[in-house]
Amino acid sequence: MTDETQSTTVGPVPSEVTDATPFAPAAFTRLVWALFAASLGVLGVRVLGGADAPWQFFGAVTVDGLTALLWVVVTFFSGIVHSYSRRYMAGDSGLARFFTRVFGFTVAVMLLAAADHAALFVGGWLAMGLVMADLIGHVRGWSQAQAAAGLARRYFVGSSALVGGAFAVLWWQTGATTVSGVAAAAGSLSGPVVFVAAGTLVLAAAIQSALLPFHTWLLSSMTAPTPASALMHAGFVNAGGILLLRVAPVVTIEPSVMLAIVTLGTVSALGGKLLKSVQTDVKRRLGCSTVGQMGFMLMQAGLGFFGAAITHLVLHGFYKAYKFLSTGSRVERTAPSTAADRDSLGVVGIAVTAVSAVAGGAVFVVITGKGGGLDTGLLLTLIVVLSTTHAARATLGQEALPAAARLAAIPLVLLPAIALYGLVYNAITTVLRGVPLVTAPTALTPVHALVAAAFVIAYVAIDTGAYKRSRRLYVALLNASRSPTTTMTTATEDYNEY
């Protein structure tokens, strides 16, 4: 604290509701868990009932497999955040406002997931962004928080304008006022309209998912309370993948648009991983990781595997929600180290890693049926192989474990994990039946070959530590990850009193 006479503002959760402990936290927490139970029921009815056709309501709302799945995922994450926040935010002067905003964000995302009328979809997209911007600037007296909220709000309003403009163009061309109507009439769209509408939608998705070069709003959002950051990284940034699946019949018309999505996603996937390597605090490392993961998600959509993109956003949501809510246990003060990286790989380790990587790709192909032909599925399988290689090297680097345990963990842990991913992918693909376009692999092109080469080079550079030897690269990465000056906090005195 900057003033030793200040009273403590955070304490244990009160045992009873008083004027100092608003009714909102308990009420909204119970309500969101009730929504989760109801969403599970909807998902169960659709899956067990074998429903393919979506349920239509008033010509404005559609409940299909994607809607039910997103409702379950969003309400679960929101329920965790609500429950966690009751203690984390206890004593905060804006406690009721915080819980109102978090619950309002949940409702906005549920509305977006079910919206079929274009106006309702755009309204849900805008509402989701405005509420999240308000959560970023939750601390009213913190100038950096207000600046970060203002920056995010400008990005989100711009993204909403792009979505609205794209649907206006599509309505003008097709006469359809619903998302499903646009998807059904996509075949009648002409070349110039496709480029304008699809390009605008891809740009909106990139902004919302914080892809490079639109990542500054995300890295500036660290002023948000940690529970809000968990909800942001587990749910909000995934909106880009949801948008692309809903408009998949439009963006897949032109192969060049799909290649642009792959390129944009690849730049962010690799750039986010490099940006993460120069961060010194936990939350910014997680933020850069999200930039990379969202890039990978959009790259999967660009390859034509929209179901894989949805699988990725679900699994990434679980991972990031846990990571953000546990950041307090990861904070430590350390000094820079000049010790060289130690590599415990011997000949046996190299052999086990290589065999496990190939086996991981084979497991993925067998379970999912993707990557067995000469199409973009092959590139998806390559990413699985590279990810297995990276995880294997990380496992072998755990020198606190006996060598035998490290070698055994690679096939006994990594391969079942890949199999589990494949099974989840298949399950989600089954849930998404009835969605207009879930899988649309395309023929391989020289651009895909360049993307594959970029991933191989990047993984080799990162795993061997070669990228650390360039001071110029280090400075470039630091500059690329800098937030606007008005959103940066450089002294603890700026925020301790809040």
CSV table of C-alpha atoms in Angstrom, one decimal:
chain,number,residue,atom,x,y,z
A,1,MET,CA,0.0,0.0,0.0
A,2,THR,CA,1.2,3.5,-0.6
A,3,ASP,CA,-0.5,4.8,2.6
A,4,GLU,CA,0.1,2.7,5.7
A,5,THR,CA,-3.1,4.1,7.3
A,6,GLN,CA,-5.4,2.7,4.6
A,7,SER,CA,-7.7,-0.1,5.7
A,8,THR,CA,-7.7,-3.5,4.2
A,9,THR,CA,-10.2,-3.7,1.4
A,10,VAL,CA,-10.1,-7.5,0.7
A,11,GLY,CA,-11.0,-10.1,3.3
A,12,PRO,CA,-12.8,-13.4,3.7
A,13,VAL,CA,-16.2,-14.0,2.1
A,14,PRO,CA,-18.8,-12.7,4.6
A,15,SER,CA,-21.1,-15.4,6.1
A,16,GLU,CA,-24.3,-13.4,5.5
A,17,VAL,CA,-25.6,-10.8,3.1
A,18,THR,CA,-25.4,-7.2,4.3
A,19,ASP,CA,-25.2,-3.8,2.7
A,20,ALA,CA,-21.4,-4.4,2.3
A,21,THR,CA,-22.0,-7.8,0.6
A,22,PRO,CA,-24.5,-7.3,-2.2
A,23,PHE,CA,-27.0,-10.1,-3.1
A,24,ALA,CA,-25.7,-10.1,-6.7
A,25,PRO,CA,-22.7,-12.5,-6.3
A,26,ALA,CA,-24.7,-15.4,-4.8
A,27,ALA,CA,-27.8,-14.8,-7.1
A,28,PHE,CA,-25.9,-14.6,-10.3
A,29,THR,CA,-23.7,-17.6,-9.4
A,30,ARG,CA,-26.7,-19.8,-8.7
A,31,LEU,CA,-28.4,-18.5,-11.9
A,32,VAL,CA,-25.4,-19.2,-14.2
A,33,TRP,CA,-25.1,-22.8,-12.8
A,34,ALA,CA,-28.8,-23.3,-13.5
A,35,LEU,CA,-28.2,-22.1,-17.1
A,36,PHE,CA,-25.4,-24.7,-17.3
A,37,ALA,CA,-27.7,-27.5,-16.2
A,38,ALA,CA,-30.3,-26.4,-18.7
A,39,SER,CA,-27.7,-26.2,-21.5
A,40,LEU,CA,-26.6,-29.7,-20.7
A,41,GLY,CA,-30.2,-30.8,-21.0
A,42,VAL,CA,-30.5,-29.1,-24.4
A,43,LEU,CA,-27.2,-30.7,-25.6
A,44,GLY,CA,-28.3,-34.1,-24.3
A,45,VAL,CA,-31.7,-33.9,-26.1
A,46,ARG,CA,-30.0,-33.0,-29.4
A,47,VAL,CA,-27.3,-35.7,-29.2
A,48,LEU,CA,-29.3,-38.5,-27.8
A,49,GLY,CA,-32.3,-37.6,-29.9
A,50,GLY,CA,-30.2,-37.6,-33.1
A,51,ALA,CA,-31.5,-34.2,-34.1
A,52,ASP,CA,-29.9,-32.9,-37.3
A,53,ALA,CA,-32.3,-30.1,-38.2
A,54,PRO,CA,-31.9,-26.9,-36.1
A,55,TRP,CA,-34.8,-25.7,-33.9
A,56,GLN,CA,-36.1,-22.4,-35.2
A,57,PHE,CA,-37.8,-19.7,-33.0
A,58,PHE,CA,-39.5,-16.6,-34.4
A,59,GLY,CA,-37.2,-16.6,-37.4
A,60,ALA,CA,-34.5,-14.9,-35.3
A,61,VAL,CA,-33.1,-17.7,-33.0
A,62,THR,CA,-31.7,-21.1,-34.0
A,63,VAL,CA,-30.6,-23.8,-31.7
A,64,ASP,CA,-28.4,-26.4,-33.4
A,65,GLY,CA,-25.5,-28.5,-32.3
A,66,LEU,CA,-23.1,-25.6,-32.2
A,67,THR,CA,-25.5,-23.5,-30.2
A,68,ALA,CA,-26.0,-26.2,-27.6
A,69,LEU,CA,-22.2,-27.0,-27.4
A,70,LEU,CA,-21.3,-23.3,-26.9
A,71,TRP,CA,-24.0,-22.8,-24.3
A,72,VAL,CA,-22.6,-25.7,-22.2
A,73,VAL,CA,-19.0,-24.5,-22.6
A,74,VAL,CA,-19.7,-20.8,-21.9
A,75,THR,CA,-22.0,-21.4,-18.9
A,76,PHE,CA,-19.5,-23.8,-17.4
A,77,PHE,CA,-16.6,-21.4,-17.7
A,78,SER,CA,-18.8,-18.6,-16.4
A,79,GLY,CA,-20.0,-20.7,-13.5
A,80,ILE,CA,-16.4,-21.4,-12.5
A,81,VAL,CA,-15.5,-17.7,-12.8
A,82,HIS,CA,-18.6,-16.6,-10.8
A,83,SER,CA,-17.8,-19.1,-8.0
A,84,TYR,CA,-14.1,-18.2,-8.0
A,85,SER,CA,-14.9,-14.4,-8.0
A,86,ARG,CA,-17.0,-14.6,-4.8
A,87,ARG,CA,-13.9,-14.8,-2.8
A,88,TYR,CA,-11.4,-13.2,-5.1
A,89,MET,CA,-13.4,-10.0,-5.5
A,90,ALA,CA,-14.7,-9.9,-1.9
A,91,GLY,CA,-14.4,-6.4,-0.5
A,92,ASP,CA,-14.2,-4.7,-4.0
A,93,SER,CA,-16.2,-1.5,-4.1
A,94,GLY,CA,-17.6,-2.5,-7.5
A,95,LEU,CA,-18.6,-6.1,-6.5
A,96,ALA,CA,-22.2,-5.9,-7.6
A,97,ARG,CA,-21.2,-4.2,-10.8
A,98,PHE,CA,-18.5,-6.8,-11.6
A,99,PHE,CA,-21.0,-9.7,-11.1
A,100,THR,CA,-23.6,-8.0,-13.2
A,101,ARG,CA,-21.1,-7.5,-16.0
A,102,VAL,CA,-19.8,-11.0,-15.9
A,103,PHE,CA,-23.4,-12.4,-16.0
A,104,GLY,CA,-24.3,-10.0,-18.7
A,105,PHE,CA,-21.3,-11.1,-20.8
A,106,THR,CA,-22.5,-14.7,-20.4
A,107,VAL,CA,-26.0,-13.8,-21.6
A,108,ALA,CA,-24.5,-11.9,-24.6
A,109,VAL,CA,-22.4,-14.9,-25.7
A,110,MET,CA,-25.4,-17.2,-25.3
A,111,LEU,CA,-27.4,-14.8,-27.5
A,112,LEU,CA,-24.6,-14.7,-30.1
A,113,ALA,CA,-24.4,-18.5,-30.2
A,114,ALA,CA,-28.2,-18.8,-30.9
A,115,ALA,CA,-28.7,-15.7,-33.1
A,116,ASP,CA,-29.8,-16.3,-36.6
A,117,HIS,CA,-31.2,-13.0,-37.7
A,118,ALA,CA,-28.3,-10.8,-38.9
A,119,ALA,CA,-29.3,-7.8,-36.7
A,120,LEU,CA,-29.5,-10.0,-33.6
A,121,PHE,CA,-26.1,-11.6,-34.4
A,122,VAL,CA,-24.4,-8.2,-34.8
A,123,GLY,CA,-26.1,-6.9,-31.7
A,124,GLY,CA,-24.8,-9.9,-29.7
A,125,TRP,CA,-21.3,-9.4,-31.1
A,126,LEU,CA,-21.4,-5.7,-30.1
A,127,ALA,CA,-22.9,-6.3,-26.7
A,128,MET,CA,-20.3,-9.0,-25.9
A,129,GLY,CA,-17.4,-6.5,-26.8
A,130,LEU,CA,-18.8,-3.6,-24.9
A,131,VAL,CA,-19.3,-5.6,-21.7
A,132,MET,CA,-15.8,-7.1,-21.9
A,133,ALA,CA,-14.3,-3.6,-22.4
A,134,ASP,CA,-16.1,-2.5,-19.3
A,135,LEU,CA,-14.7,-5.5,-17.4
A,136,ILE,CA,-11.2,-4.5,-18.6
A,137,GLY,CA,-11.7,-1.1,-17.1
A,138,HIS,CA,-13.3,-2.4,-13.9
A,139,VAL,CA,-11.2,-0.3,-11.6
A,140,ARG,CA,-12.7,3.2,-12.1
A,141,GLY,CA,-9.9,5.1,-10.4
A,142,TRP,CA,-7.0,3.5,-12.3
A,143,SER,CA,-6.2,5.6,-15.4
A,144,GLN,CA,-4.3,2.8,-17.1
A,145,ALA,CA,-7.3,0.5,-16.7
A,146,GLN,CA,-9.6,3.1,-18.3
A,147,ALA,CA,-7.1,3.7,-21.1
A,148,ALA,CA,-7.0,-0.1,-21.8
A,149,ALA,CA,-10.8,-0.3,-21.7
A,150,GLY,CA,-11.0,2.6,-24.2
A,151,LEU,CA,-8.5,0.9,-26.5
A,152,ALA,CA,-10.4,-2.4,-26.4
A,153,ARG,CA,-13.7,-0.7,-26.9
A,154,ARG,CA,-12.5,1.0,-30.1
A,155,TYR,CA,-11.3,-2.4,-31.4
A,156,PHE,CA,-14.6,-4.1,-30.6
A,157,VAL,CA,-16.8,-1.4,-32.0
A,158,GLY,CA,-14.7,-1.5,-35.2
A,159,SER,CA,-15.1,-5.3,-35.3
A,160,SER,CA,-18.8,-5.0,-34.9
A,161,ALA,CA,-19.0,-2.4,-37.7
A,162,LEU,CA,-17.2,-4.8,-40.0
A,163,VAL,CA,-19.6,-7.7,-39.2
A,164,GLY,CA,-22.6,-5.4,-39.7
A,165,GLY,CA,-21.2,-4.1,-43.0
A,166,ALA,CA,-20.5,-7.6,-44.2
A,167,PHE,CA,-24.0,-8.8,-43.5
A,168,ALA,CA,-25.4,-5.7,-45.1
A,169,VAL,CA,-23.5,-6.5,-48.3
A,170,LEU,CA,-24.7,-10.1,-48.1
A,171,TRP,CA,-28.3,-9.0,-47.6
A,172,TRP,CA,-28.1,-6.7,-50.5
A,173,GLN,CA,-26.8,-9.5,-52.7
A,174,THR,CA,-28.9,-12.4,-51.5
A,175,GLY,CA,-31.9,-10.8,-49.9
A,176,ALA,CA,-31.4,-13.0,-46.9
A,177,THR,CA,-31.7,-11.4,-43.4
A,178,THR,CA,-30.6,-14.4,-41.5
A,179,VAL,CA,-27.2,-16.1,-41.1
A,180,SER,CA,-28.7,-19.5,-42.2
A,181,GLY,CA,-30.3,-17.7,-45.2
A,182,VAL,CA,-27.0,-16.2,-46.2
A,183,ALA,CA,-25.3,-19.6,-45.9
A,184,ALA,CA,-28.0,-21.3,-48.0
A,185,ALA,CA,-27.7,-18.6,-50.7
A,186,ALA,CA,-23.9,-18.5,-50.8
A,187,GLY,CA,-23.7,-20.3,-54.1
A,188,SER,CA,-25.3,-17.3,-55.8
A,189,LEU,CA,-22.7,-14.8,-54.7
A,190,SER,CA,-20.4,-13.2,-57.3
A,191,GLY,CA,-16.7,-12.9,-57.1
A,192,PRO,CA,-16.3,-9.2,-56.0
A,193,VAL,CA,-19.1,-9.6,-53.4
A,194,VAL,CA,-17.4,-12.7,-52.0
A,195,PHE,CA,-14.0,-10.9,-51.6
A,196,VAL,CA,-15.6,-7.9,-49.9
A,197,ALA,CA,-17.9,-9.8,-47.6
A,198,ALA,CA,-15.6,-12.7,-46.8
A,199,GLY,CA,-12.6,-10.4,-46.4
A,200,THR,CA,-14.5,-8.1,-44.0
A,201,LEU,CA,-15.7,-11.1,-41.9
A,202,VAL,CA,-12.2,-12.5,-41.7
A,203,LEU,CA,-10.8,-9.1,-40.6
A,204,ALA,CA,-13.5,-8.9,-37.9
A,205,ALA,CA,-12.7,-12.4,-36.7
A,206,ALA,CA,-8.9,-11.5,-36.5
A,207,ILE,CA,-9.7,-8.4,-34.4
A,208,GLN,CA,-11.9,-10.2,-32.0
A,209,SER,CA,-9.4,-13.1,-31.6
A,210,ALA,CA,-6.5,-10.7,-31.1
A,211,LEU,CA,-4.5,-12.0,-34.0
A,212,LEU,CA,-1.4,-10.1,-35.1
A,213,PRO,CA,-1.3,-7.1,-35.7
A,214,PHE,CA,-4.5,-6.6,-33.6
A,215,HIS,CA,-3.1,-8.1,-30.5
A,216,THR,CA,-2.4,-4.9,-28.6
A,217,TRP,CA,-5.8,-4.6,-27.1
A,218,LEU,CA,-5.3,-8.1,-25.5
A,219,LEU,CA,-1.9,-7.3,-24.1
A,220,SER,CA,-3.2,-4.1,-22.7
A,221,SER,CA,-6.1,-5.8,-21.0
A,222,MET,CA,-4.0,-7.1,-18.1
A,223,THR,CA,-5.6,-4.4,-16.0
A,224,ALA,CA,-8.8,-6.5,-15.9
A,225,PRO,CA,-9.3,-8.5,-12.7
A,226,THR,CA,-7.9,-12.0,-13.1
A,227,PRO,CA,-11.4,-13.7,-13.2
A,228,ALA,CA,-12.4,-11.4,-16.1
A,229,SER,CA,-9.1,-12.3,-17.9
A,230,ALA,CA,-10.0,-16.0,-17.5
A,231,LEU,CA,-13.4,-15.4,-19.1
A,232,MET,CA,-11.8,-13.3,-21.8
A,233,HIS,CA,-9.2,-15.8,-22.8
A,234,ALA,CA,-11.4,-18.9,-22.3
A,235,GLY,CA,-14.4,-17.5,-24.2
A,236,PHE,CA,-14.3,-14.0,-25.7
A,237,VAL,CA,-11.4,-14.5,-28.0
A,238,ASN,CA,-12.9,-17.6,-29.4
A,239,ALA,CA,-15.6,-15.6,-31.1
A,240,GLY,CA,-13.5,-15.4,-34.3
A,241,GLY,CA,-13.7,-19.2,-34.8
A,242,ILE,CA,-17.4,-19.2,-34.1
A,243,LEU,CA,-18.0,-16.5,-36.7
A,244,LEU,CA,-16.0,-18.3,-39.4
A,245,LEU,CA,-18.0,-21.5,-38.8
A,246,ARG,CA,-21.3,-19.7,-39.1
A,247,VAL,CA,-20.2,-18.1,-42.4
A,248,ALA,CA,-18.2,-21.0,-43.7
A,249,PRO,CA,-20.3,-21.3,-46.9
A,250,VAL,CA,-19.3,-17.8,-47.8
A,251,VAL,CA,-15.5,-17.8,-46.9
A,252,THR,CA,-14.9,-21.2,-48.6
A,253,ILE,CA,-16.2,-20.0,-52.1
A,254,GLU,CA,-12.9,-18.4,-53.0
A,255,PRO,CA,-9.7,-20.5,-52.4
A,256,SER,CA,-7.7,-17.3,-52.1
A,257,VAL,CA,-9.7,-16.3,-49.1
A,258,MET,CA,-9.0,-19.6,-47.4
A,259,LEU,CA,-5.3,-19.2,-48.2
A,260,ALA,CA,-5.4,-15.7,-46.6
A,261,ILE,CA,-6.9,-17.2,-43.4
A,262,VAL,CA,-4.2,-19.8,-43.3
A,263,THR,CA,-1.5,-17.2,-43.8
A,264,LEU,CA,-3.0,-14.9,-41.2
A,265,GLY,CA,-3.4,-17.7,-38.7
A,266,THR,CA,0.2,-19.0,-39.3
A,267,VAL,CA,1.7,-15.6,-38.7
A,268,SER,CA,-0.1,-15.3,-35.4
A,269,ALA,CA,0.5,-18.9,-34.3
A,270,LEU,CA,4.3,-18.5,-34.7
A,271,GLY,CA,4.4,-14.9,-33.8
A,272,GLY,CA,2.5,-15.4,-30.6
A,273,LYS,CA,4.9,-18.2,-29.5
A,274,LEU,CA,7.9,-15.9,-30.1
A,275,LEU,CA,6.3,-13.0,-28.3
A,276,LYS,CA,5.7,-15.2,-25.3
A,277,SER,CA,9.4,-16.0,-25.1
A,278,VAL,CA,10.4,-12.4,-24.2
A,279,GLN,CA,7.7,-11.8,-21.5
A,280,THR,CA,8.7,-11.5,-17.9
A,281,ASP,CA,5.3,-11.8,-16.1
A,282,VAL,CA,2.8,-14.6,-15.9
A,283,LYS,CA,-0.3,-12.8,-17.3
A,284,ARG,CA,1.5,-11.4,-20.4
A,285,ARG,CA,3.0,-14.7,-21.2
A,286,LEU,CA,-0.5,-16.2,-21.1
A,287,GLY,CA,-1.7,-13.3,-23.3
A,288,CYS,CA,0.9,-14.0,-25.9
A,289,SER,CA,0.1,-17.7,-25.7
A,290,THR,CA,-3.5,-16.8,-26.5
A,291,VAL,CA,-2.4,-14.8,-29.6
A,292,GLY,CA,-0.6,-17.9,-30.8
A,293,GLN,CA,-3.4,-20.3,-30.0
A,294,MET,CA,-6.0,-18.2,-31.7
A,295,GLY,CA,-3.8,-18.0,-34.8
A,296,PHE,CA,-3.7,-21.8,-34.8
A,297,MET,CA,-7.4,-21.9,-34.4
A,298,LEU,CA,-8.0,-19.7,-37.4
A,299,MET,CA,-5.4,-21.6,-39.4
A,300,GLN,CA,-7.4,-24.8,-38.9
A,301,ALA,CA,-10.5,-23.0,-40.2
A,302,GLY,CA,-8.5,-21.8,-43.2
A,303,LEU,CA,-7.4,-25.4,-43.9
A,304,GLY,CA,-11.1,-26.2,-44.1
A,305,PHE,CA,-11.4,-28.0,-40.8
A,306,PHE,CA,-13.9,-25.9,-39.0
A,307,GLY,CA,-14.7,-28.7,-36.6
A,308,ALA,CA,-11.1,-28.9,-35.6
A,309,ALA,CA,-11.2,-25.1,-34.9
A,310,ILE,CA,-14.2,-25.5,-32.6
A,311,THR,CA,-12.5,-28.4,-30.9
A,312,HIS,CA,-9.4,-26.3,-30.4
A,313,LEU,CA,-11.3,-23.4,-28.9
A,314,VAL,CA,-13.1,-25.6,-26.4
A,315,LEU,CA,-9.9,-27.3,-25.2
A,316,HIS,CA,-8.0,-24.1,-25.2
A,317,GLY,CA,-10.8,-22.5,-23.1
A,318,PHE,CA,-10.4,-25.2,-20.4
A,319,TYR,CA,-6.7,-24.7,-20.4
A,320,LYS,CA,-6.6,-20.9,-20.3
A,321,ALA,CA,-9.4,-20.7,-17.7
A,322,TYR,CA,-7.3,-22.9,-15.4
A,323,LYS,CA,-4.1,-21.1,-16.1
A,324,PHE,CA,-5.5,-17.6,-15.4
A,325,LEU,CA,-7.3,-18.6,-12.2
A,326,SER,CA,-4.1,-20.3,-10.9
A,327,THR,CA,-1.7,-17.4,-11.8
A,328,GLY,CA,-1.4,-16.4,-8.2
A,329,SER,CA,0.5,-19.6,-7.4
A,330,ARG,CA,2.9,-19.1,-10.3
A,331,VAL,CA,4.1,-15.6,-9.4
A,332,GLU,CA,7.7,-15.5,-8.2
A,333,ARG,CA,10.5,-13.0,-8.2
A,334,THR,CA,13.6,-14.3,-9.9
A,335,ALA,CA,16.9,-12.9,-11.2
A,336,PRO,CA,18.0,-13.3,-14.8
A,337,SER,CA,20.1,-16.4,-15.4
A,338,THR,CA,22.9,-16.8,-17.9
A,339,ALA,CA,23.1,-20.6,-17.5
A,340,ALA,CA,23.0,-22.4,-20.8
A,341,ASP,CA,20.1,-24.6,-21.6
A,342,ARG,CA,20.8,-28.2,-20.9
A,343,ASP,CA,19.7,-30.8,-23.4
A,344,SER,CA,19.3,-34.3,-22.0
A,345,LEU,CA,18.7,-35.9,-25.4
A,346,GLY,CA,20.9,-38.8,-26.2
A,347,VAL,CA,20.7,-41.2,-29.1
A,348,VAL,CA,17.9,-43.2,-27.3
A,349,GLY,CA,16.0,-40.0,-26.5
A,350,ILE,CA,16.2,-38.9,-30.2
A,351,ALA,CA,15.0,-42.3,-31.3
A,352,VAL,CA,12.1,-42.3,-28.8
A,353,THR,CA,11.1,-38.8,-29.8
A,354,ALA,CA,11.1,-39.5,-33.5
A,355,VAL,CA,9.1,-42.7,-33.2
A,356,SER,CA,6.6,-41.1,-30.9
A,357,ALA,CA,6.1,-38.1,-33.2
A,358,VAL,CA,5.4,-40.4,-36.2
A,359,ALA,CA,3.2,-42.6,-34.0
A,360,GLY,CA,1.3,-39.5,-32.8
A,361,GLY,CA,0.5,-38.4,-36.3
A,362,ALA,CA,-0.6,-41.9,-37.2
A,363,VAL,CA,-2.9,-42.1,-34.2
A,364,PHE,CA,-4.5,-38.8,-35.2
A,365,VAL,CA,-5.0,-40.0,-38.8
A,366,VAL,CA,-6.5,-43.3,-37.7
A,367,ILE,CA,-8.9,-41.9,-35.1
A,368,THR,CA,-10.1,-38.8,-37.0
A,369,GLY,CA,-9.7,-40.0,-40.6
A,370,LYS,CA,-8.0,-36.7,-41.5
A,371,GLY,CA,-4.6,-36.3,-43.0
A,372,GLY,CA,-4.5,-39.5,-44.9
A,373,GLY,CA,-4.9,-37.9,-48.4
A,374,LEU,CA,-3.1,-35.3,-50.4
A,375,ASP,CA,-5.2,-32.3,-49.1
A,376,THR,CA,-4.9,-29.8,-46.4
A,377,GLY,CA,-5.5,-32.5,-43.8
A,378,LEU,CA,-1.9,-33.5,-44.4
A,379,LEU,CA,-0.7,-30.1,-43.0
A,380,LEU,CA,-3.0,-30.6,-40.0
A,381,THR,CA,-1.3,-33.9,-39.3
A,382,LEU,CA,2.1,-32.3,-39.6
A,383,ILE,CA,1.2,-29.9,-36.9
A,384,VAL,CA,0.3,-32.8,-34.7
A,385,VAL,CA,3.7,-34.4,-35.4
A,386,LEU,CA,5.5,-31.2,-34.6
A,387,SER,CA,3.5,-30.7,-31.4
A,388,THR,CA,4.3,-34.2,-30.3
A,389,THR,CA,8.0,-33.6,-31.0
A,390,HIS,CA,8.0,-30.4,-29.0
A,391,ALA,CA,6.2,-32.0,-26.1
A,392,ALA,CA,8.6,-35.0,-26.1
A,393,ARG,CA,11.6,-32.7,-26.0
A,394,ALA,CA,10.1,-30.8,-23.1
A,395,THR,CA,9.4,-34.1,-21.2
A,396,LEU,CA,13.0,-35.2,-21.8
A,397,GLY,CA,14.2,-31.9,-20.4
A,398,GLN,CA,12.6,-32.6,-17.0
A,399,GLU,CA,16.0,-33.5,-15.4
A,400,ALA,CA,14.4,-33.9,-12.0
A,401,LEU,CA,12.9,-37.1,-13.1
A,402,PRO,CA,14.8,-40.3,-13.7
A,403,ALA,CA,15.8,-41.0,-17.3
A,404,ALA,CA,13.7,-44.1,-17.5
A,405,ALA,CA,10.6,-42.2,-16.3
A,406,ARG,CA,11.1,-39.5,-18.9
A,407,LEU,CA,11.6,-41.9,-21.8
A,408,ALA,CA,8.5,-44.0,-20.7
A,409,ALA,CA,6.3,-40.9,-20.3
A,410,ILE,CA,6.6,-40.0,-24.0
A,411,PRO,CA,4.7,-43.0,-25.4
A,412,LEU,CA,2.6,-43.6,-22.3
A,413,VAL,CA,1.4,-40.1,-21.8
A,414,LEU,CA,1.6,-38.2,-25.1
A,415,LEU,CA,0.1,-40.8,-27.4
A,416,PRO,CA,-3.0,-41.3,-25.2
A,417,ALA,CA,-3.3,-37.5,-25.0
A,418,ILE,CA,-3.4,-37.4,-28.9
A,419,ALA,CA,-5.9,-40.2,-28.9
A,420,LEU,CA,-8.1,-38.3,-26.5
A,421,TYR,CA,-7.9,-35.2,-28.6
A,422,GLY,CA,-8.9,-37.2,-31.7
A,423,LEU,CA,-11.9,-38.7,-29.8
A,424,VAL,CA,-13.0,-35.3,-28.6
A,425,TYR,CA,-12.6,-34.0,-32.2
A,426,ASN,CA,-14.9,-36.8,-33.4
A,427,ALA,CA,-17.4,-36.2,-30.6
A,428,ILE,CA,-17.6,-32.4,-31.4
A,429,THR,CA,-17.9,-33.2,-35.1
A,430,THR,CA,-20.9,-35.4,-34.3
A,431,VAL,CA,-22.5,-32.7,-32.2
A,432,LEU,CA,-22.1,-30.2,-35.1
A,433,ARG,CA,-24.1,-32.3,-37.5
A,434,GLY,CA,-26.7,-30.1,-39.1
A,435,VAL,CA,-24.4,-27.1,-39.2
A,436,PRO,CA,-24.1,-26.1,-43.0
A,437,LEU,CA,-20.4,-26.7,-43.4
A,438,VAL,CA,-18.0,-28.3,-40.8
A,439,THR,CA,-15.3,-29.9,-43.0
A,440,ALA,CA,-14.1,-28.6,-46.4
A,441,PRO,CA,-10.5,-29.6,-47.0
A,442,THR,CA,-8.9,-28.2,-50.1
A,443,ALA,CA,-6.1,-29.2,-52.4
A,444,LEU,CA,-2.5,-28.5,-51.4
A,445,THR,CA,-0.8,-25.4,-52.9
A,446,PRO,CA,2.6,-23.8,-52.8
A,447,VAL,CA,1.3,-21.5,-50.0
A,448,HIS,CA,0.6,-24.6,-47.9
A,449,ALA,CA,4.1,-25.9,-48.5
A,450,LEU,CA,5.5,-22.5,-47.3
A,451,VAL,CA,3.3,-22.7,-44.2
A,452,ALA,CA,4.6,-26.2,-43.5
A,453,ALA,CA,8.2,-25.1,-44.0
A,454,ALA,CA,7.6,-22.1,-41.6
A,455,PHE,CA,6.3,-24.4,-38.9
A,456,VAL,CA,9.2,-26.8,-39.2
A,457,ILE,CA,11.8,-24.0,-39.1
A,458,ALA,CA,10.1,-22.2,-36.2
A,459,TYR,CA,9.9,-25.4,-34.2
A,460,VAL,CA,13.5,-26.2,-34.8
A,461,ALA,CA,14.6,-22.7,-33.9
A,462,ILE,CA,12.5,-22.7,-30.7
A,463,ASP,CA,13.4,-26.2,-29.6
A,464,THR,CA,17.1,-25.7,-30.1
A,465,GLY,CA,17.1,-22.1,-28.7
A,466,ALA,CA,18.6,-20.7,-31.9
A,467,TYR,CA,16.2,-17.7,-31.8
A,468,LYS,CA,17.7,-16.6,-28.5
A,469,ARG,CA,21.0,-15.7,-30.1
A,470,SER,CA,19.7,-12.7,-32.0
A,471,ARG,CA,19.6,-9.5,-30.0
A,472,ARG,CA,17.9,-7.8,-32.9
A,473,LEU,CA,15.1,-10.4,-32.8
A,474,TYR,CA,14.8,-10.0,-29.1
A,475,VAL,CA,14.3,-6.2,-29.4
A,476,ALA,CA,11.9,-6.6,-32.2
A,477,LEU,CA,9.8,-9.0,-30.2
A,478,LEU,CA,9.8,-6.6,-27.2
A,479,ASN,CA,8.7,-3.7,-29.3
A,480,ALA,CA,5.9,-5.8,-31.0
A,481,SER,CA,4.5,-6.8,-27.6
A,482,ARG,CA,4.6,-3.3,-26.1
A,483,SER,CA,1.2,-1.9,-25.1
A,484,PRO,CA,0.3,1.8,-25.7
A,485,THR,CA,2.0,3.9,-23.1
A,486,THR,CA,-1.2,5.1,-21.5
A,487,THR,CA,-2.2,1.5,-20.6
A,488,MET,CA,1.2,0.6,-19.1
A,489,THR,CA,1.8,0.4,-15.4
A,490,THR,CA,5.4,0.9,-14.5
A,491,ALA,CA,5.2,1.4,-10.7
A,492,THR,CA,3.4,-0.6,-8.0
A,493,GLU,CA,2.2,2.7,-6.5
A,494,ASP,CA,0.0,3.1,-9.6
A,495,TYR,CA,-2.2,0.2,-8.6
A,496,ASN,CA,-1.5,-1.0,-5.1
A,497,GLU,CA,-4.2,1.3,-3.6
A,498,TYR,CA,-6.8,-0.3,-5.9
